[in-house]
PDB file of C-alpha atoms and ligand atoms in Angstrom:
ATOM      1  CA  UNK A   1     -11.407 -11.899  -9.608  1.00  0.00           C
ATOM      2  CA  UNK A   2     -11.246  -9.583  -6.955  1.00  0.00           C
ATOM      3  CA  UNK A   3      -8.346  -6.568  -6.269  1.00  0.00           C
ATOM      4  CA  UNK A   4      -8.244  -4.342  -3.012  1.00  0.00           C
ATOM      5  CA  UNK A   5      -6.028  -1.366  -2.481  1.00  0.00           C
ATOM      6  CA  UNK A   6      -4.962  -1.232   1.073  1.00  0.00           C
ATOM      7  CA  UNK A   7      -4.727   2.470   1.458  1.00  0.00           C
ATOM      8  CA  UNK A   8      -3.648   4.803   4.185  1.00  0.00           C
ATOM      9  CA  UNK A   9      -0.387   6.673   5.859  1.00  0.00           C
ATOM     10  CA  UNK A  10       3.129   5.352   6.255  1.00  0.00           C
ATOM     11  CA  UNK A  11       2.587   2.930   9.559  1.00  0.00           C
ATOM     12  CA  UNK A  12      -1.195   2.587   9.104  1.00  0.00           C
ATOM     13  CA  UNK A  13      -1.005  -1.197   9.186  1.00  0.00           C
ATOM     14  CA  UNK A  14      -1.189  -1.973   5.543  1.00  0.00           C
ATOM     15  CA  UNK A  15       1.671  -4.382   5.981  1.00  0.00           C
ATOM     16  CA  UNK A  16       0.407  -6.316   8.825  1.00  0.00           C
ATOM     17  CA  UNK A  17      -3.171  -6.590   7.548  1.00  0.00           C
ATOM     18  CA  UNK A  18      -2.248  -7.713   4.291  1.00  0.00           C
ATOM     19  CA  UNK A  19      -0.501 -11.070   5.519  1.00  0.00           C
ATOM     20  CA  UNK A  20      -3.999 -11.693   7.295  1.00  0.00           C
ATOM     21  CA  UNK A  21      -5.832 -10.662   4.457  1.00  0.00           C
ATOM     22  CA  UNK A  22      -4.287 -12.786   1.304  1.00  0.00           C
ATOM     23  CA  UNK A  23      -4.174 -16.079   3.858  1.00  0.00           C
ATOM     24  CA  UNK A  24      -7.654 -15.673   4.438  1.00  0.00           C
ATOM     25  CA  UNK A  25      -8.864 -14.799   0.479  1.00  0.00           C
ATOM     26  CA  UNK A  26      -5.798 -16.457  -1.248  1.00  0.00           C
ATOM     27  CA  UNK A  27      -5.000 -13.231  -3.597  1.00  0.00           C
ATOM     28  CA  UNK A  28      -1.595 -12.001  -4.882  1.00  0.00           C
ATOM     29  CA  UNK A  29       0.066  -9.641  -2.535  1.00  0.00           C
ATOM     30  CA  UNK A  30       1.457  -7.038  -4.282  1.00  0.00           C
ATOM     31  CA  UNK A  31       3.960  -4.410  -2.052  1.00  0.00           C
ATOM     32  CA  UNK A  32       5.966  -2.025  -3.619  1.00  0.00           C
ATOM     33  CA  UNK A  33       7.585  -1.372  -0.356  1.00  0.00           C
ATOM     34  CA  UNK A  34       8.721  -5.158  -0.134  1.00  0.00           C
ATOM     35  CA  UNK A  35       9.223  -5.324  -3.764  1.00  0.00           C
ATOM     36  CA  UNK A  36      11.989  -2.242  -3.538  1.00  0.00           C
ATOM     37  CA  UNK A  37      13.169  -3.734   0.044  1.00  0.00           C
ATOM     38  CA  UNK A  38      14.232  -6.855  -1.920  1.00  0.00           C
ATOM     39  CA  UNK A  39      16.372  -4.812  -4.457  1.00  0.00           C
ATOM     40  CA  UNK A  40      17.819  -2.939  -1.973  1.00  0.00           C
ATOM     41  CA  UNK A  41      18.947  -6.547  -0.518  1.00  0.00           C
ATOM     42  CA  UNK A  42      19.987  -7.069  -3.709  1.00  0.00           C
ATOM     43  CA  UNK A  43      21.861  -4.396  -4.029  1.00  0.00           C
ATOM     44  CA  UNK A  44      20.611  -3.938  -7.862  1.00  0.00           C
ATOM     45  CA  UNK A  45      21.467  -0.534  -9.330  1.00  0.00           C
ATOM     46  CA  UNK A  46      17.215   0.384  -8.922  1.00  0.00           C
ATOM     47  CA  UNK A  47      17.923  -0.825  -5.361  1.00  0.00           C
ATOM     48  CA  UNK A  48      20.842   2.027  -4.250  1.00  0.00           C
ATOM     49  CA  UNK A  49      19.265   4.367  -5.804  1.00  0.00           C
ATOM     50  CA  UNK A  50      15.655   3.395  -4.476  1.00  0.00           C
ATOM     51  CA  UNK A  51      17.887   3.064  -0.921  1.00  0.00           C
ATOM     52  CA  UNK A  52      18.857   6.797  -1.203  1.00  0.00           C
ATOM     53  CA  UNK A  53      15.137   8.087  -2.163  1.00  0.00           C
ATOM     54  CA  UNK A  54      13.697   6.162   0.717  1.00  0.00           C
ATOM     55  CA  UNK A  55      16.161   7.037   3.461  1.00  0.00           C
ATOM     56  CA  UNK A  56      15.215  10.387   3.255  1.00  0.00           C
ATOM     57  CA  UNK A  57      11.073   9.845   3.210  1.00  0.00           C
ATOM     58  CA  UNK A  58      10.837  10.234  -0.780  1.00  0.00           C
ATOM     59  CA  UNK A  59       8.611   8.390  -3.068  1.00  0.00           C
ATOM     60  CA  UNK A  60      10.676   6.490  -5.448  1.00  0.00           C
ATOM     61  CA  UNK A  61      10.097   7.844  -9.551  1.00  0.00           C
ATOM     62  CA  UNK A  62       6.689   6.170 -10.968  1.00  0.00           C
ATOM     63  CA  UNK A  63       8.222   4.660 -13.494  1.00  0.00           C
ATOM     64  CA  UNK A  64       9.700   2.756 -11.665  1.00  0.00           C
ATOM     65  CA  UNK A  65       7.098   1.131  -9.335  1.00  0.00           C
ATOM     66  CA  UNK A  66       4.794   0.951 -12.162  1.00  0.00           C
ATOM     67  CA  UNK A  67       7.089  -0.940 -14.253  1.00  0.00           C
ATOM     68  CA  UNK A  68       7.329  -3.388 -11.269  1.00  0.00           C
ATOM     69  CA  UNK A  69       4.039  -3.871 -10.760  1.00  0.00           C
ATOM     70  CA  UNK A  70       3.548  -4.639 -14.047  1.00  0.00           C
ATOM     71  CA  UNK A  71       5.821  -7.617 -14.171  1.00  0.00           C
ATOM     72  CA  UNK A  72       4.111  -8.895 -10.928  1.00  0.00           C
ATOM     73  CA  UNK A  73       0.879  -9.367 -12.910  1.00  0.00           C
ATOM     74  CA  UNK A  74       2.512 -10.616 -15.773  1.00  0.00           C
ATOM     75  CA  UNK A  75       3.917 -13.673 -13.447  1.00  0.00           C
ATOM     76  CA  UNK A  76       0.913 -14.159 -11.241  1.00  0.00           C
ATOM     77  CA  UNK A  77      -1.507 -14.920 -14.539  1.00  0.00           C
ATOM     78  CA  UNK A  78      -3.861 -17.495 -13.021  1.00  0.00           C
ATOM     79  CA  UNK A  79      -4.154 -14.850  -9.566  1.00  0.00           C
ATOM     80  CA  UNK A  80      -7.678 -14.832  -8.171  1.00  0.00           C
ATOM     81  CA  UNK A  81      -7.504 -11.608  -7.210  1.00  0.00           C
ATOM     82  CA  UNK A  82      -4.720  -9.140  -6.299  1.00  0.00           C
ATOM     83  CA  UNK A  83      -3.851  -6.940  -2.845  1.00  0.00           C
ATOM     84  CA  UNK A  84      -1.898  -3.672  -3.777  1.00  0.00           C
ATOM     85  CA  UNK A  85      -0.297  -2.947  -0.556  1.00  0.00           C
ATOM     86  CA  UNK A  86       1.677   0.849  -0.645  1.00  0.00           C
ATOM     87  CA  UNK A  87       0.754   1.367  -4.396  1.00  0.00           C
ATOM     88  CA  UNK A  88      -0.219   3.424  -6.136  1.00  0.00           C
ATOM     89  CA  UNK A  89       0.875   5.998  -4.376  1.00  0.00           C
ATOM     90  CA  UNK A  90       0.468   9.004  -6.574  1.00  0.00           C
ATOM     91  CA  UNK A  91      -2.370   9.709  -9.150  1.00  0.00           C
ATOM     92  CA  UNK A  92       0.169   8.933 -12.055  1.00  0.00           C
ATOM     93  CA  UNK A  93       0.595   5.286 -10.439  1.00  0.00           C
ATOM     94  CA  UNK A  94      -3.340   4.765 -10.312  1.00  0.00           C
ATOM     95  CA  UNK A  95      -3.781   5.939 -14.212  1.00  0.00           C
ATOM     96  CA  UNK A  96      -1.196   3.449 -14.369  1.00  0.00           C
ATOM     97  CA  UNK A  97      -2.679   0.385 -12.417  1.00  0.00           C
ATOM     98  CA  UNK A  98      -6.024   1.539 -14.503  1.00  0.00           C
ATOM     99  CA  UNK A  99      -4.615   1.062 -17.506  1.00  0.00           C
ATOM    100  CA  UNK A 100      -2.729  -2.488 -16.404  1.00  0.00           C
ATOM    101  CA  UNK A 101      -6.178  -3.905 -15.086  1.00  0.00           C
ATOM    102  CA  UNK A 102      -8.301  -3.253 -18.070  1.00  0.00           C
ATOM    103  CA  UNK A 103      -5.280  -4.621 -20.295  1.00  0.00           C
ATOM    104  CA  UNK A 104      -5.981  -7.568 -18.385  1.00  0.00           C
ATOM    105  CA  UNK A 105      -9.830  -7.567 -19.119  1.00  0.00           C
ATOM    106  CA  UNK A 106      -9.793  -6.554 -14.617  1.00  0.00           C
ATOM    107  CA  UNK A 107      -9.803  -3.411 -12.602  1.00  0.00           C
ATOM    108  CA  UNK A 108     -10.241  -2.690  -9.106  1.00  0.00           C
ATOM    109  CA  UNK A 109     -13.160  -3.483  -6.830  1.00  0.00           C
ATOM    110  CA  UNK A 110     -12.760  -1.865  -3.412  1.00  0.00           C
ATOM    111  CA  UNK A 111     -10.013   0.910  -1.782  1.00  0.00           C
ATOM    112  CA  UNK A 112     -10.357   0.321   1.826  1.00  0.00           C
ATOM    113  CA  UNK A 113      -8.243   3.531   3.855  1.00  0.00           C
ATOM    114  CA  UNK A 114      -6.796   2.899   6.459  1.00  0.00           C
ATOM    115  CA  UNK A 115      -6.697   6.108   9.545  1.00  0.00           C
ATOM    116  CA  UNK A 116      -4.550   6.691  11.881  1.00  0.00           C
ATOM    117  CA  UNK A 117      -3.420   9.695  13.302  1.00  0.00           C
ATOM    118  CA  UNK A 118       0.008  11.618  12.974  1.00  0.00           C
ATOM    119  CA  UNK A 119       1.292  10.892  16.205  1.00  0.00           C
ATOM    120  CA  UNK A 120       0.209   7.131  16.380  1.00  0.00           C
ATOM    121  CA  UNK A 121       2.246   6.959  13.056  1.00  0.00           C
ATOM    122  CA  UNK A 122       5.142   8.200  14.389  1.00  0.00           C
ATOM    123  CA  UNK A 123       5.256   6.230  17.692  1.00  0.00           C
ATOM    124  CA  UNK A 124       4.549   2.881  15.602  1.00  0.00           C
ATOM    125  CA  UNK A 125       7.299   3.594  13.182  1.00  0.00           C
ATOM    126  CA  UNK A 126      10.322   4.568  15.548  1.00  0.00           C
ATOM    127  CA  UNK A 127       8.859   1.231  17.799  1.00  0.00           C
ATOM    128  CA  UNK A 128       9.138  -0.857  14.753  1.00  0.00           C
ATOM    129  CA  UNK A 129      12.864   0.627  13.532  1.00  0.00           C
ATOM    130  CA  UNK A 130      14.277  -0.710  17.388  1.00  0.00           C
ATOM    131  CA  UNK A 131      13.847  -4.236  15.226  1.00  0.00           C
ATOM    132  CA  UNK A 132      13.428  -4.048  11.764  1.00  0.00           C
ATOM    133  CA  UNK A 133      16.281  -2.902  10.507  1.00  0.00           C
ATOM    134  CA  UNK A 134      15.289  -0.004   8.014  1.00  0.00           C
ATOM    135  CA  UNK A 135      16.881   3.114   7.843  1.00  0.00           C
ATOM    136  CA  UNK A 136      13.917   4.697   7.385  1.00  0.00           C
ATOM    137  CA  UNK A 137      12.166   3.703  10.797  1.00  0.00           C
ATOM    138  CA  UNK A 138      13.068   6.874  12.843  1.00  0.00           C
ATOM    139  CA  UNK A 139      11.370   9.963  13.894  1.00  0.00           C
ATOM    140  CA  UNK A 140      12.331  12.452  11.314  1.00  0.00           C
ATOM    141  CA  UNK A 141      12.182  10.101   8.119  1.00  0.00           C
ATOM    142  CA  UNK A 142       8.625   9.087   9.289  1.00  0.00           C
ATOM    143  CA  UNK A 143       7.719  13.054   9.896  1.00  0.00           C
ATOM    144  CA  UNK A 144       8.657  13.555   6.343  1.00  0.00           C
ATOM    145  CA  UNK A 145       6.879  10.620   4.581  1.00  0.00           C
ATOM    146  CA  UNK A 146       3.988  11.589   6.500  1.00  0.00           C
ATOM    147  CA  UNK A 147       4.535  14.948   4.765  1.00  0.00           C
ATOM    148  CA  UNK A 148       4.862  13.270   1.362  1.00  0.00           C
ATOM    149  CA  UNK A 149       1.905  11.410   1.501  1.00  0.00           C
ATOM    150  CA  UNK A 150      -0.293  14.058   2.622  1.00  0.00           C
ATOM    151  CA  UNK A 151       0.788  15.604  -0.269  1.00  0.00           C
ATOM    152  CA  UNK A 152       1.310  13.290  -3.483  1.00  0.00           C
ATOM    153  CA  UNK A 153      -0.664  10.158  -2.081  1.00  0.00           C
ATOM    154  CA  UNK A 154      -4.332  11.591  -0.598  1.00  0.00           C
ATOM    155  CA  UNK A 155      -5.244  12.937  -4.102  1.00  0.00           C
ATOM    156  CA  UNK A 156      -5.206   8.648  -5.221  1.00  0.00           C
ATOM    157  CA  UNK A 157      -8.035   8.061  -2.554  1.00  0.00           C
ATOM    158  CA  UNK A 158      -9.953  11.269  -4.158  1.00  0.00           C
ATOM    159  CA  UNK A 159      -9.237   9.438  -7.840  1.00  0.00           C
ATOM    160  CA  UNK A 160     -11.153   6.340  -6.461  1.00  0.00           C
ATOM    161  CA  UNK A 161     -13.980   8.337  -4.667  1.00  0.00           C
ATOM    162  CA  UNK A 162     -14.867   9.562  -7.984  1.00  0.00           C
ATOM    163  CA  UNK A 163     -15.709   5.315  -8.805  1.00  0.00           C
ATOM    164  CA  UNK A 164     -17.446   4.962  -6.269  1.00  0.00           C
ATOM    165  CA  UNK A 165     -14.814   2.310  -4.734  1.00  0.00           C
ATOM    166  CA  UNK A 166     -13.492   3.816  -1.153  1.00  0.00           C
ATOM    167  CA  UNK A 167     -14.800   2.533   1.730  1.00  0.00           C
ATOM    168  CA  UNK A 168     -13.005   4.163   5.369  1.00  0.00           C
ATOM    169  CA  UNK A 169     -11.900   2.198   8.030  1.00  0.00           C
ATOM    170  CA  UNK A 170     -10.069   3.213  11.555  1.00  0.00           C
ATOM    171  CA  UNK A 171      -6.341   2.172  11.698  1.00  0.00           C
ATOM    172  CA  UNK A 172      -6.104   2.498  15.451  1.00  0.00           C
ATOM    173  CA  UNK A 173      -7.705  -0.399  17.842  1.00  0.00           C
ATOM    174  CA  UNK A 174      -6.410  -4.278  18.410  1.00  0.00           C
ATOM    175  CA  UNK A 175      -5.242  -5.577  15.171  1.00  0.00           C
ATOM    176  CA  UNK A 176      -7.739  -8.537  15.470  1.00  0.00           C
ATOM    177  CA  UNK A 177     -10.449  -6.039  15.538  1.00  0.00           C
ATOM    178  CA  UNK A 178      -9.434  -4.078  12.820  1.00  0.00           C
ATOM    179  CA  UNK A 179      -9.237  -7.312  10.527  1.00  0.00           C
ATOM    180  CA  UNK A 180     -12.334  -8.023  11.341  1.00  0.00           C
ATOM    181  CA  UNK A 181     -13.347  -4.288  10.296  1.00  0.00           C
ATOM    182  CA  UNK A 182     -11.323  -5.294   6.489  1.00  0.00           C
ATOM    183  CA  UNK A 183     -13.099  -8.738   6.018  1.00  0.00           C
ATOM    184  CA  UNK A 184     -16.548  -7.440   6.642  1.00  0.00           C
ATOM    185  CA  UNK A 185     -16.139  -4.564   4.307  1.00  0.00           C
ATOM    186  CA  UNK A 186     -14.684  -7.286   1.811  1.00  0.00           C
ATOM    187  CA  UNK A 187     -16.900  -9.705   1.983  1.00  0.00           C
ATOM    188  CA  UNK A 188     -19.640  -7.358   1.803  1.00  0.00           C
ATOM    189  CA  UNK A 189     -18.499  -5.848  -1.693  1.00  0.00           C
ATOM    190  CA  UNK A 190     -17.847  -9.431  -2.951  1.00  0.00           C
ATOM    191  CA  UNK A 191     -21.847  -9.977  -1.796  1.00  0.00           C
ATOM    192  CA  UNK A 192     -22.675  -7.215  -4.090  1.00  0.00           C
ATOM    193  CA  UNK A 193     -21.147  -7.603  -6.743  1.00  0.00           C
ATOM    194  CA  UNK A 194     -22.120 -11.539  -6.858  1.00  0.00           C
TER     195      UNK A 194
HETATM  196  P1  B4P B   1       6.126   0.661   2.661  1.00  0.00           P
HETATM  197  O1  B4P B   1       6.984  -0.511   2.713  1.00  0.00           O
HETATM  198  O2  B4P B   1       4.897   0.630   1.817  1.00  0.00           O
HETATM  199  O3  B4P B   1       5.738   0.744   4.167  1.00  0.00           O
HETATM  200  P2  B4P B   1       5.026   1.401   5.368  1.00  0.00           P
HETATM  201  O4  B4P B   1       4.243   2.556   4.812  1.00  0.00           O
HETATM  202  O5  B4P B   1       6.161   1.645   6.295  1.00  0.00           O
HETATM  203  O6  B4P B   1       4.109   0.616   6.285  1.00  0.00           O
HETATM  204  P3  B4P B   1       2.703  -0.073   6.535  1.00  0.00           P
HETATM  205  O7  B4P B   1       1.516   0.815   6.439  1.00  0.00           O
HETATM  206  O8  B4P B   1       2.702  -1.302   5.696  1.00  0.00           O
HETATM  207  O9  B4P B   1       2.797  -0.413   8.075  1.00  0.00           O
HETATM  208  P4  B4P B   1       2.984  -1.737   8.902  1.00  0.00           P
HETATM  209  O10 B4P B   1       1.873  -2.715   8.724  1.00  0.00           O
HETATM  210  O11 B4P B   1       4.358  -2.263   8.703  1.00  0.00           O
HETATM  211  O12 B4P B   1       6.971   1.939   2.154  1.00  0.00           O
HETATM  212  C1  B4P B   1       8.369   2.156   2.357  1.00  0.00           C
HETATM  213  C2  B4P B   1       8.950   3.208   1.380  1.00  0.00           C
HETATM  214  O13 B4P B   1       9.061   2.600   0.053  1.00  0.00           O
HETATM  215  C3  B4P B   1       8.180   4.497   1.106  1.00  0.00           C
HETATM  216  O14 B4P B   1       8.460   5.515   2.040  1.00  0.00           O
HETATM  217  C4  B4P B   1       8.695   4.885  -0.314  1.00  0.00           C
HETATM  218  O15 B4P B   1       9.929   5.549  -0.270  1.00  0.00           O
HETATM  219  C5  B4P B   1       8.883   3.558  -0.997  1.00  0.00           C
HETATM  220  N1  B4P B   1       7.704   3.159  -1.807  1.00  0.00           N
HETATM  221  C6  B4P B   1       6.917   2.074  -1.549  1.00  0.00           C
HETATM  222  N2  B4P B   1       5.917   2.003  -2.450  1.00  0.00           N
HETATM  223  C7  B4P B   1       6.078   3.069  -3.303  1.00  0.00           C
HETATM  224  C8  B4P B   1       5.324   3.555  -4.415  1.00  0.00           C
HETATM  225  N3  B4P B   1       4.212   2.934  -4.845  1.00  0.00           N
HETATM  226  N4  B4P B   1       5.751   4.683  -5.051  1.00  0.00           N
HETATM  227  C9  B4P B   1       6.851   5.297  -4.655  1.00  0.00           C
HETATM  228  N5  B4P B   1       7.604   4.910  -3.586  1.00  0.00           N
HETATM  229  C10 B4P B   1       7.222   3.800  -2.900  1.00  0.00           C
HETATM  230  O16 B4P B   1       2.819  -1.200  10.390  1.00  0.00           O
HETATM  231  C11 B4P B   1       3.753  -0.313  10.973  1.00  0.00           C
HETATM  232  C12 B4P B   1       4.008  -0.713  12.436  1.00  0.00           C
HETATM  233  O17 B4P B   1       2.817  -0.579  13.195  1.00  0.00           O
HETATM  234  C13 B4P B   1       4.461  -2.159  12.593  1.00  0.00           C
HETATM  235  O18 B4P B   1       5.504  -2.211  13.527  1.00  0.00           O
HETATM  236  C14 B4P B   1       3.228  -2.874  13.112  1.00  0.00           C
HETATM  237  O19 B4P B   1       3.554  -3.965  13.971  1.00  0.00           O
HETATM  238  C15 B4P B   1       2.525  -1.774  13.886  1.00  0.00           C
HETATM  239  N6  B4P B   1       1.068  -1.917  13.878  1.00  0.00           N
HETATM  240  C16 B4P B   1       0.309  -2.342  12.838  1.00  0.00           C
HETATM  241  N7  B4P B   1      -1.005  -2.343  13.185  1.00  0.00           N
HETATM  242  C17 B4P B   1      -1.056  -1.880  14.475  1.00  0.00           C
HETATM  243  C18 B4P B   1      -2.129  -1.646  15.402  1.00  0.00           C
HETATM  244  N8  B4P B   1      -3.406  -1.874  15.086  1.00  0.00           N
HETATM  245  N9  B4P B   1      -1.821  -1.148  16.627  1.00  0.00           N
HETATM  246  C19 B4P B   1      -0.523  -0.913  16.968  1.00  0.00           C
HETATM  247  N10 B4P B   1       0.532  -1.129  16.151  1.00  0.00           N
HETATM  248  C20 B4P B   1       0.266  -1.610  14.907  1.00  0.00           C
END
């Protein structure tokens, strides 16, 4: 079994490498972001208030995300390996997925950060929002949660160093290229640890 964080800033990529990433390795891809999209579609009670939270650039409570991601693993039993995609996002989320993992006899192998620079970030997001739809794809939402996760989400990247697990990759470049960056970091942990 084999589980990757894909780390890094709001607009970094994670999203867009991660389809590429669990058709080429066949893992469970696991984003909070879509996850909490879907109840907002929903329109579930978690979902108007996660709505509210997310318009204005905040992190939605832990408790929350952590209690989602541990229904995901309960369905996905027979998973050969699992792609956390926006989570954790705070140091309370990645006691969290710790804890989850070695439940499940698991943990993770490899945090792979994504970087990209503030202003890239920004451009990428309000481009995206002229299609997507989300009312958090403008200028000042993606200021703030740029804001947020310098402050509440970098420490999670420190909490892996500590393991031994983070490996850096740049964000900015063709997206082709940058896969190519992912899979050979990926494949060469998966050499190693064979
Ligand atoms: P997320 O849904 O996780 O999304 P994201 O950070 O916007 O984007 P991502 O990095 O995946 O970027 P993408 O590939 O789309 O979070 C949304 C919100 O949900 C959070 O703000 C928070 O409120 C809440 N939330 C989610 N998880 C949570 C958690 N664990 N705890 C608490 N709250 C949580 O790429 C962005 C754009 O760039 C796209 O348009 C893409 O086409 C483009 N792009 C990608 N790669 C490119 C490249 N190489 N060059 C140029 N453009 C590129």
């Amino acid at each position: 079994m084999f589980n990757l964080i894909l780390f890094g800033p709001p607009g970094s990529g994670k999203g867009t490498q991660s389809n590429r990433l669990i058709e080429k390795y066949g893992w469970i891809h696991l984003s909070t972001g879509d996850l909490l999209r879907a109840e907002i579609a929903k329109q579930t009670p978690l979902g108007i208030e996660a709505k509210h939270l997310m318009d204005h650039g905040h992190l939605v409570p832990d408790e929350v995300v952590i209690g989602m991601i541990g229904s995901a693993l309960d369905a996905n039993p027979q998973a050969k390996g699992f792609l956390f995609d926006g989570f954790p996002r705070t140091v309370a989320q990645a006691e969290a997925l710790d804890k989850l993992l070695t439940f499940k006899k698991t943990g993770i192998n490899l945090l792979i950060f994504l970087h990209v620079g503030d202003e890239e970030l920004v451009h990428r997001l309000v481009e995206r929002g002229k299609n997507s739809g989300r009312s958090d794809d403008n200028a000042e939402t993606a200021r703030k949660r740029i804001e947020v996760y310098k402050r509440d989400t970098t420490p999670v990247a420190d909490y892996y160093s500590r393991f031994g697990k983070v490996v850096h990759v740049p964000g900015e470049g063709s997206i082709d290229d940058i896969f190519g960056a992912l899979t050979r970091e990926i494949d060469g942990k998966a050499e190693k640890a064979a």
